[in-house]
């Protein structure tokens, strides 16, 4: 599969437009926004996991000089609209807990916002938070899924009556049962992925300014989706959508945490309306770790049946996922989607699954880079258990079951139809780059010296740009300005993905102008077309194809005008680097600025039906998810005494179709992989049995640094995506494949001495215990 | 709340301000002087996003009080490029190696790396990874940053000069 030729701009690793301002301290993030008479907010948060609020005494706080207001649920909750995102707000069947701006008579996790102090400075607001006296009557809490589903467990949401938010199962399948009964090998494990959290380097934040006379709300927001935020603010505050203006500047990462519009941001909008004032809230790191939506926390009993040659006969997946108390968006659950993706790149004739979502008195679940990715954890980990049980090498077992590149479209037993994916090719490419057989020999000789080396594979197919409601469509407007420069208006919301760069490349390529002459405008609801925001690996596919179409339309308009100016037929003209010339007679040419001048000035002799505005909107609606795929292979050494894990090599072979900018693609892979490594080895948000959080600083919640991170080797397979640009989404993939790859590598190292792990994180303590359990 | 006068030199210019005892250097730079390039990402001294140079040494501006800067010289990320806007070798290497994505941790890395390369102009990869391990990045997996440090070091050894 040879790579298609790159264009003049598309496919090139051009320098990023974002970099100079960000490198010199001239970015503009949310805390850099200052308004006249700006007030500052700080939240009073529950320090109990479950309790009834007897009373809230705000008198002492109100007496502090500089405090403007102390507001509670009694002030803000009555009249507040739904806080759910549009997908839930517009779905009458959505399962949603009774979320309000502030606690409504009780608290349901440590961090639940009870009151908000508004003061002249953040420091004074924080001082006043200490003076608010909340009298609680503690209740018993449930802090884990097992505790929540036990008989007689306290109920997190009394209004809903049960801690099981959702319970969906396929009917029992007699053919699957028969396949399991006749299988040569049946492997069943209880696999656990622990709770962690996205941790963008910039915490959340908002500046909201409300004018009572005009009923106008101006918002600056750290977000992944300003248009969705505008809808949310309109609903919660009862302000017409057209009177809500949301804009974003630079955003310091999101990873899903800023995709929907969280509770505190909506509460601050209610505060601004209540006071008729301008209010800023900048989340601090403790709040971010404590109360910004968490992620993962899944348990599944996974079974696979193999015939004697190692062919998969069927899989079972009994999945529990933790919603916490107030997940962002309904239950926050992704179980059925994970279950449908479970077969992944393998031929699995039959699948049974059950998916339950469980409420607990903990921080709510939300999106994090590949929210459904537990399917890859469950599948790839059980594949390695199956390899050990059957005595078939894990690479060989995958070879025997992987869907061939030329056997597509391929429809899984769960009804997913894949096309133009290359799991078999990436599996072989990654194994070749790593030097699979050489490593196995090295592993054996190291073992003879008492050392524990291991290798893990993570093979997956990733749904990108999935068409769910507003996420399946995007529009882009391209305009040639009066001086010949080009501006692109997008509904996207970059927070590290280099969209100013890649979309400018697309415009430069298809309109025929210089990359330096293109500017991208996004993140402003009054200036840009409606868009679903940046997340779900959707921007390159959906916004990218809309941008391409808009650029081509504007090119046609430019050519039409230039044809009159040059007295040539439009089909004889070519556009390159901002000049329109007669093909074969390059001296006959006009510039884009000349064309713009002809369009915008009277008396230029253009026929009356010629465009007088060089602007067009393109759109793209994706009919189905765009599938991309990759194989990750990781090798590790586990220290047998300390349990420390060192990553030796890390190889990725990936197919995201045509790359708009290979440098950007590889950067996304690097970052995703290290997030996955962090998740397996270091990051763990811990609650004690009573529901008290134990990891609310970076001293306790450990992130990978450069010293722990490996050099990542990336190779590409390029198969055109099913859209005019030939692209596929890829932003989440790095964080998907890396988790099973690292887990399997450590498990492989341990298996040499008979030790077993089934739960993440793979901390030194857990590994030492696993080794000691088998006397190693 | 007691207030104090602070006089210091920031990015080569004399500055003064009145601060509370508890005001951090980071808050003074951001709110008092409007130098918002210094970012706060943890405010407890772990992430390194707020790193600035005080008398040429890298410090975390969230762990230092503004009053402690009285009489000292501070360089923030805004003072690293040339006055005409030309990027420093470290900054240019970050562009060339895709050493940043969202950019929020970037000012801290630029300042830390500038200081690190002054102390160790010819580091190995392991020394680079150790040297920047006091700064957290959530986007890049550090690969582009490590490459940028290598490239900046090589260019500076070839005579491009450090920073300013």
PDB file of C-alpha atoms in Angstrom, chain A residues 24-27 31-32 34, chain B residues 8-15 25-40 49-50 52 61 74-80 107:
ATOM      1  CA  UNK A  24       6.575  33.871  23.574  1.00  0.00           C
ATOM      2  CA  UNK A  25       3.862  34.127  26.224  1.00  0.00           C
ATOM      3  CA  UNK A  26       1.391  35.865  23.932  1.00  0.00           C
ATOM      4  CA  UNK A  27      -1.295  33.199  23.908  1.00  0.00           C
ATOM      5  CA  UNK A  31      -7.340  33.360  32.998  1.00  0.00           C
ATOM      6  CA  UNK A  32      -5.766  36.049  30.808  1.00  0.00           C
ATOM      7  CA  UNK A  34      -9.848  40.721  32.181  1.00  0.00           C
TER       8      UNK A  34
ATOM      9  CA  UNK B   8      12.413  44.644  40.708  1.00  0.00           C
ATOM     10  CA  UNK B   9      13.662  44.391  37.145  1.00  0.00           C
ATOM     11  CA  UNK B  10      11.495  42.254  34.908  1.00  0.00           C
ATOM     12  CA  UNK B  11      12.675  41.405  31.403  1.00  0.00           C
ATOM     13  CA  UNK B  12      15.139  44.260  31.606  1.00  0.00           C
ATOM     14  CA  UNK B  13      12.648  46.940  32.660  1.00  0.00           C
ATOM     15  CA  UNK B  14      12.280  48.470  36.127  1.00  0.00           C
ATOM     16  CA  UNK B  15       8.951  47.574  37.714  1.00  0.00           C
ATOM     17  CA  UNK B  25       5.479  36.106  42.399  1.00  0.00           C
ATOM     18  CA  UNK B  26       3.326  34.405  39.760  1.00  0.00           C
ATOM     19  CA  UNK B  27       0.229  36.388  40.703  1.00  0.00           C
ATOM     20  CA  UNK B  28       2.266  39.602  40.840  1.00  0.00           C
ATOM     21  CA  UNK B  29       3.658  38.989  37.351  1.00  0.00           C
ATOM     22  CA  UNK B  30       0.270  38.032  35.899  1.00  0.00           C
ATOM     23  CA  UNK B  31      -2.082  40.410  37.670  1.00  0.00           C
ATOM     24  CA  UNK B  32       0.193  43.203  38.823  1.00  0.00           C
ATOM     25  CA  UNK B  33       2.329  43.519  35.703  1.00  0.00           C
ATOM     26  CA  UNK B  34       0.023  41.938  33.105  1.00  0.00           C
ATOM     27  CA  UNK B  35       2.669  39.437  32.077  1.00  0.00           C
ATOM     28  CA  UNK B  36       0.245  36.579  31.463  1.00  0.00           C
ATOM     29  CA  UNK B  37       2.754  34.330  29.733  1.00  0.00           C
ATOM     30  CA  UNK B  38       3.660  32.807  33.093  1.00  0.00           C
ATOM     31  CA  UNK B  39       1.011  30.115  33.578  1.00  0.00           C
ATOM     32  CA  UNK B  40      -0.388  28.508  36.699  1.00  0.00           C
ATOM     33  CA  UNK B  49       4.335  25.793  34.128  1.00  0.00           C
ATOM     34  CA  UNK B  50       5.118  28.968  36.098  1.00  0.00           C
ATOM     35  CA  UNK B  52      10.738  31.996  35.557  1.00  0.00           C
ATOM     36  CA  UNK B  61       6.873  31.509  40.548  1.00  0.00           C
ATOM     37  CA  UNK B  74      13.241  38.376  36.874  1.00  0.00           C
ATOM     38  CA  UNK B  75      13.010  36.975  33.351  1.00  0.00           C
ATOM     39  CA  UNK B  76       9.689  35.586  32.157  1.00  0.00           C
ATOM     40  CA  UNK B  77       8.843  33.852  28.893  1.00  0.00           C
ATOM     41  CA  UNK B  78       8.020  37.282  27.439  1.00  0.00           C
ATOM     42  CA  UNK B  79      11.695  38.169  27.868  1.00  0.00           C
ATOM     43  CA  UNK B  80      13.220  35.183  26.077  1.00  0.00           C
ATOM     44  CA  UNK B 107       6.335  28.948  28.789  1.00  0.00           C
TER      45      UNK B 107
END
